Tab-separated table of C-alpha atoms in Angstrom:
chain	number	residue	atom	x	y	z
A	1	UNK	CA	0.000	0.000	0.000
A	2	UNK	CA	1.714	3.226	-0.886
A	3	UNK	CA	1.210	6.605	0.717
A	4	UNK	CA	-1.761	7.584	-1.409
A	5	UNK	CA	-3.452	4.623	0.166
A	6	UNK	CA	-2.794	5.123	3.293
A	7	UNK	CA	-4.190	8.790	2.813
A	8	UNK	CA	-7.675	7.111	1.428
A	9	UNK	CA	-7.691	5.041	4.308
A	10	UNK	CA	-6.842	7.936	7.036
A	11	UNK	CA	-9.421	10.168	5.391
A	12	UNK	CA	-12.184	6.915	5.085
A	13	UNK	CA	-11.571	6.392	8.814
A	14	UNK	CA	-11.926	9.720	10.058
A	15	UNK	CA	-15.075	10.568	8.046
A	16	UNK	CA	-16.644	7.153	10.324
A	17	UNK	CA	-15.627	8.722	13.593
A	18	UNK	CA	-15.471	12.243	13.324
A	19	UNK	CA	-17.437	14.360	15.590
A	20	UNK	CA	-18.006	18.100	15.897
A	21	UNK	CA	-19.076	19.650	18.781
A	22	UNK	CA	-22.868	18.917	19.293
A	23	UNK	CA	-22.792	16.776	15.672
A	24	UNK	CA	-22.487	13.156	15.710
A	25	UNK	CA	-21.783	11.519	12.041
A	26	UNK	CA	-22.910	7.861	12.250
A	27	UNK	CA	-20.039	5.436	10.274
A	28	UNK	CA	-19.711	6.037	6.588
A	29	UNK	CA	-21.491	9.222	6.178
A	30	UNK	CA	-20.262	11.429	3.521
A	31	UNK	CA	-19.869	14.840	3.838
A	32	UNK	CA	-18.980	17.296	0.820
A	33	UNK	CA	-18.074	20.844	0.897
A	34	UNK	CA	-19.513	24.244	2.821
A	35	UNK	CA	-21.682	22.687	5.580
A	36	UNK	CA	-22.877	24.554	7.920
A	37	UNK	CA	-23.855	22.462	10.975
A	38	UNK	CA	-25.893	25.051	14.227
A	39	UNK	CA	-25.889	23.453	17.402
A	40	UNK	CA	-26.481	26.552	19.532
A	41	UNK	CA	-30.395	25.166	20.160
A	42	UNK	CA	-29.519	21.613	20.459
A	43	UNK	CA	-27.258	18.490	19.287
A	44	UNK	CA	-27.285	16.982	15.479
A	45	UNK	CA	-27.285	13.210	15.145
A	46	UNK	CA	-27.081	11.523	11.469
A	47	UNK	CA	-27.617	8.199	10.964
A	48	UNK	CA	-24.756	6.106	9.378
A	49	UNK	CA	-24.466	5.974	5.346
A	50	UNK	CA	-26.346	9.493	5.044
A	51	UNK	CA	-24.482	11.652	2.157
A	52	UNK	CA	-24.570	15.288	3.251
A	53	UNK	CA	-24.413	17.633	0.301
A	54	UNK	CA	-22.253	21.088	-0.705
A	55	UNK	CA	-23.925	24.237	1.105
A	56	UNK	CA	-26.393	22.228	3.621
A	57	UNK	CA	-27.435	23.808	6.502
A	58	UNK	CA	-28.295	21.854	9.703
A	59	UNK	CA	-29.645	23.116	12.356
A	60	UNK	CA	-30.430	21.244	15.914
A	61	UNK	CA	-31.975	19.462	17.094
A	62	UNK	CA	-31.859	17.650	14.441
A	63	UNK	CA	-32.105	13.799	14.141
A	64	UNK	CA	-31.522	11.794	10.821
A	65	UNK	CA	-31.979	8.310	10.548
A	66	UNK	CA	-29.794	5.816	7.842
A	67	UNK	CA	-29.128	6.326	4.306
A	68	UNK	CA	-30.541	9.595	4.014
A	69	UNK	CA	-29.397	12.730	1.195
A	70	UNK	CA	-29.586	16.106	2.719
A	71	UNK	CA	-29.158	19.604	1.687
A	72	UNK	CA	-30.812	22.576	1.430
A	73	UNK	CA	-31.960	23.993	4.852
A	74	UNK	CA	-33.143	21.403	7.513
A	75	UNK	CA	-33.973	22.022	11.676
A	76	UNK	CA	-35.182	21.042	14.379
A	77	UNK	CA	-37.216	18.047	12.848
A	78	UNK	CA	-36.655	14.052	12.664
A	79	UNK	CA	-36.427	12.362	9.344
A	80	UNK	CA	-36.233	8.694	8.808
A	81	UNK	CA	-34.401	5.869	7.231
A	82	UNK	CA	-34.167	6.126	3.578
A	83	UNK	CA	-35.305	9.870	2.981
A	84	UNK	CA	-34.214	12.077	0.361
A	85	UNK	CA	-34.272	15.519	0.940
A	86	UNK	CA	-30.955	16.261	-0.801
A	87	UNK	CA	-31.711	19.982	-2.674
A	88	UNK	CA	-32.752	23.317	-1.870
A	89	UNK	CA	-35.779	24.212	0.163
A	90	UNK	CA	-36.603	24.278	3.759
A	91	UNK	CA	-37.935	21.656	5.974
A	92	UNK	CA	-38.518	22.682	10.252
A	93	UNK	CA	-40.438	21.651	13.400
A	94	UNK	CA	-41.517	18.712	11.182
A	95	UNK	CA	-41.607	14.636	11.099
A	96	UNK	CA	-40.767	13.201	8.004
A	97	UNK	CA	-40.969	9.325	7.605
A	98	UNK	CA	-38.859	6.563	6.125
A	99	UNK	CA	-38.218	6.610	2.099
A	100	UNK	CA	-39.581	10.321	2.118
A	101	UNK	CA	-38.563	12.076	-1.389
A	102	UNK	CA	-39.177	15.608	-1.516
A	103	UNK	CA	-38.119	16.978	-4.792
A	104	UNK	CA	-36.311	20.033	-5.442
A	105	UNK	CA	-37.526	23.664	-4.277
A	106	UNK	CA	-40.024	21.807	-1.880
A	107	UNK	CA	-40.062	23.894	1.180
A	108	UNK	CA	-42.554	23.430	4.748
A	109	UNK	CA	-43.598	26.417	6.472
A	110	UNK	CA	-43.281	26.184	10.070
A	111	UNK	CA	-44.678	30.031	11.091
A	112	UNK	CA	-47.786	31.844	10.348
A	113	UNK	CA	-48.126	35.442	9.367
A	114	UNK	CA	-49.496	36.450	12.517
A	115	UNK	CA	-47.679	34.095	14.913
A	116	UNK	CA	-50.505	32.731	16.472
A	117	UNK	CA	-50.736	29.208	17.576
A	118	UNK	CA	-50.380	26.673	14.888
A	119	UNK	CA	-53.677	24.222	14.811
A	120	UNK	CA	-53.109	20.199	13.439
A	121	UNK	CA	-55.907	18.380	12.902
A	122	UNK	CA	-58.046	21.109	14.003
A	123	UNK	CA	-56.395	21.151	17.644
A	124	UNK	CA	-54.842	24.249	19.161
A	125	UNK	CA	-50.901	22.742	19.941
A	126	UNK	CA	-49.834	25.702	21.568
A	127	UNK	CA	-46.948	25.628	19.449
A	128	UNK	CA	-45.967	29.376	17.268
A	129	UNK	CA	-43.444	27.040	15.086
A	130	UNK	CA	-44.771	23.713	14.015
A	131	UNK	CA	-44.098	22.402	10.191
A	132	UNK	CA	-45.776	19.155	9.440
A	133	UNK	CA	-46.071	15.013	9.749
A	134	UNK	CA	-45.031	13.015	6.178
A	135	UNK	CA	-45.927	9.790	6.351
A	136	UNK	CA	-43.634	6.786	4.872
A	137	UNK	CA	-43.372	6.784	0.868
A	138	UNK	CA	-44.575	9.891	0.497
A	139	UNK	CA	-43.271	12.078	-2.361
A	140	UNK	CA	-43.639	16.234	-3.307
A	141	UNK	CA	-42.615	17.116	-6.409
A	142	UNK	CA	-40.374	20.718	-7.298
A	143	UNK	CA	-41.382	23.625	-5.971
A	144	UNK	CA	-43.987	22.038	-3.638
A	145	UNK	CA	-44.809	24.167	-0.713
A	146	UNK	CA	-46.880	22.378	2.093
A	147	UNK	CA	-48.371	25.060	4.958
A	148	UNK	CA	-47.735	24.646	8.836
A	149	UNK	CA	-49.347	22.477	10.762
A	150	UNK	CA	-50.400	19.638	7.771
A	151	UNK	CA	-50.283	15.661	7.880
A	152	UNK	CA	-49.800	14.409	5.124
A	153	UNK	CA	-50.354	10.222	5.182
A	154	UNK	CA	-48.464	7.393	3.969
A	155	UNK	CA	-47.691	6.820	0.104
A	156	UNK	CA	-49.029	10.127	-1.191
A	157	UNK	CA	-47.874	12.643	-3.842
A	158	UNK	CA	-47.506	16.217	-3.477
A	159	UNK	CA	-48.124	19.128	-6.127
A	160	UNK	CA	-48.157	22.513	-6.151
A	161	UNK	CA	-48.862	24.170	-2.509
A	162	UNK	CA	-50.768	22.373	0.091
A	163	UNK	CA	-53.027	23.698	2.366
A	164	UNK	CA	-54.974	21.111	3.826
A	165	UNK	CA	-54.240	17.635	5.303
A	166	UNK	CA	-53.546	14.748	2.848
A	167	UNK	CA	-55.095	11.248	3.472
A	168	UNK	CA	-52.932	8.235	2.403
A	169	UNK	CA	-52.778	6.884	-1.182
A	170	UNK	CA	-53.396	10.467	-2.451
A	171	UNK	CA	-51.881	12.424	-5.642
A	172	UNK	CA	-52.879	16.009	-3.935
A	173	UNK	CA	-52.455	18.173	-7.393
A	174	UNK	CA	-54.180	21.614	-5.709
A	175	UNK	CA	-56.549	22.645	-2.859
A	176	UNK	CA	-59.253	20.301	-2.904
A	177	UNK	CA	-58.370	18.832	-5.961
A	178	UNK	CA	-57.231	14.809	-4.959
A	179	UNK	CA	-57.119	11.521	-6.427
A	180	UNK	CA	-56.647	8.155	-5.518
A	181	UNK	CA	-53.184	6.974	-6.119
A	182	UNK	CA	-53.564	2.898	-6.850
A	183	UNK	CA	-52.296	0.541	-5.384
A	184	UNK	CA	-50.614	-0.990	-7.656
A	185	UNK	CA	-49.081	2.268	-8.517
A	186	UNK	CA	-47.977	2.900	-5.129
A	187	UNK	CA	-46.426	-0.341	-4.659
A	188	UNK	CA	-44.263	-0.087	-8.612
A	189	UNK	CA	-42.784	3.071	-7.499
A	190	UNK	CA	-41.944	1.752	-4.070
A	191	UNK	CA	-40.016	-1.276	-5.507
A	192	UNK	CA	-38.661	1.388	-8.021
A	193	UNK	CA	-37.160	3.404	-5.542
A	194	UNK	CA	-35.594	0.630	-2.733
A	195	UNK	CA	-33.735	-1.092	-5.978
A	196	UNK	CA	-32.254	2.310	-6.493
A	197	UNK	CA	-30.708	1.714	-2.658
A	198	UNK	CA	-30.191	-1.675	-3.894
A	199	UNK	CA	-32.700	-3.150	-1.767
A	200	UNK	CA	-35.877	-5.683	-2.642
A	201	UNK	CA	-39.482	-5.143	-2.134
A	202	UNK	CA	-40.061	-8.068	-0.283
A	203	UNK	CA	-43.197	-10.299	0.291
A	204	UNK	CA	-43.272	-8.014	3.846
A	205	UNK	CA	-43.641	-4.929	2.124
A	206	UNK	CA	-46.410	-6.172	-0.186
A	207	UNK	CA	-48.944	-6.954	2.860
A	208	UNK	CA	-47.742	-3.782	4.632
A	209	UNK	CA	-49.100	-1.503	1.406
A	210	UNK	CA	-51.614	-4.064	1.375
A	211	UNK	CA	-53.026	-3.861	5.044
A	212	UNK	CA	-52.307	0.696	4.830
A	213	UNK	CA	-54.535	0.971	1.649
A	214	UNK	CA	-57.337	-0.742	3.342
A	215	UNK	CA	-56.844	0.409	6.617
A	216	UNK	CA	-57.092	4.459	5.369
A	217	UNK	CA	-60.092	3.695	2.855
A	218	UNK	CA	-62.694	6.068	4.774
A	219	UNK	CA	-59.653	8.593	5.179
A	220	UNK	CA	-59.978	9.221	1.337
A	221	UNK	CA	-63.817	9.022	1.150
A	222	UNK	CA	-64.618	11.654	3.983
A	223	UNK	CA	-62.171	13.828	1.956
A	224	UNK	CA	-63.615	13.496	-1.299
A	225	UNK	CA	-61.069	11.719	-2.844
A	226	UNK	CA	-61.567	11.193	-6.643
A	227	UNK	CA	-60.727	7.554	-7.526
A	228	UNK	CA	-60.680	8.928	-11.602
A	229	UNK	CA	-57.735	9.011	-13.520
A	230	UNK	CA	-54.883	11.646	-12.272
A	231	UNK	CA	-55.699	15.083	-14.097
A	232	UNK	CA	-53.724	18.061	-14.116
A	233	UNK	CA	-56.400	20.333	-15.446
């Protein structure tokens, strides 16, 4: 092994264990240039394997689970396993689940105009800065903007801005304008995406999307979900 090597290795090693004051890098994450990690309001923990791109801004608390892409502006929230949220935009005070991919220029307001308390599912939380819940294989696409205080459930797709809570299964293309999003769909671009990771959409995973489509049937009815074709018009 010549010296070159043995720089690889040095560098590979210390990206595994480093650990800034307040930031804790789980093994193997990779970190490019011009990252800007805050820990004046609390401590950052990412999850091992996460890639951490040029010019992201971190602010704690801030927990990220495993194999996640970040960039763009991201704090005080907890994002799961598998998540992409990798360009621009802002996401705070928010939850967002497992293999989560919001798309470019997809930002989450976490602060109304007049800074009153920020209602979620029509209860008063107290809270003046409170973003929103994304449920598990859900997807926005650019430019989305979601408003404070929104849930948005499990396998849905996001257009446009949101201003109202989003059942499960749902392609949400404008205020009050939703449809269905089959299951069939659902389930293709889920196996799509894990075999991008390298990963199989297992017999598991079938009954899971299975047992969640049923389960949030009357979520979609109460909200007047249209079961037609997608339409943009």
């Amino acid at each position: 092994m010549d010296y070159k090597d043995k720089l690889k290795k040095i560098a590979s090693l210390a990206s595994e264990l480093v650990k800034y004051e307040g930031v804790s890098l789980g093994r193997g994450v990779k970190t490019e240039s011009n990252i800007f990690f805050d820990t004046e309001n609390g401590p950052i923990v990412i999850g091992e394997d996460c890639i951490i791109r040029a010019g992201a801004v971190l602010r704690g608390p801030l927990l990220v689970g495993r194999s996640c892409r970040l960039g763009g502006e991201i704090e005080h929230s907890i994002i799961g396993d598998y998540t992409n949220k990798q360009h621009y935009g802002y996401v705070g005070h928010s939850y967002i689940g497992n293999w989560v991919n919001l798309g470019a220029g997809t930002s989450i307001s976490d602060l109304k105009n007049t800074y009153s308390a920020i209602k979620m599912k029509g209860i008063d939380t107290g809270e003046i800065k409170l973003g929103v819940i994304i449920g598990d294989y859900s997807k926005t696409a650019i430019n989305t903007s979601i408003f404070c205080g929104k849930v948005i459930g499990t396998s849905s797709h996001l257009y446009g801005t949101v201003t109202e809570d989003v059942p499960a299964f749902v392609s949400h293309v404008s205020p009050g304008n939703m449809y269905e999003l089959p299951l069939k769909l659902a389930k293709k671009i889920q196996k799509a995406m894990m075999a991008r990771r390298g990963l199989e959409f297992t017999e598991k995973d079938e009954e899971l999307f299975d047992e969640l489509f049923e389960k949030t049937k009357g979520e979609r009815e109460k909200a007047g979900v249209k079961k037609e074709k997608l339409s943009f018009k």
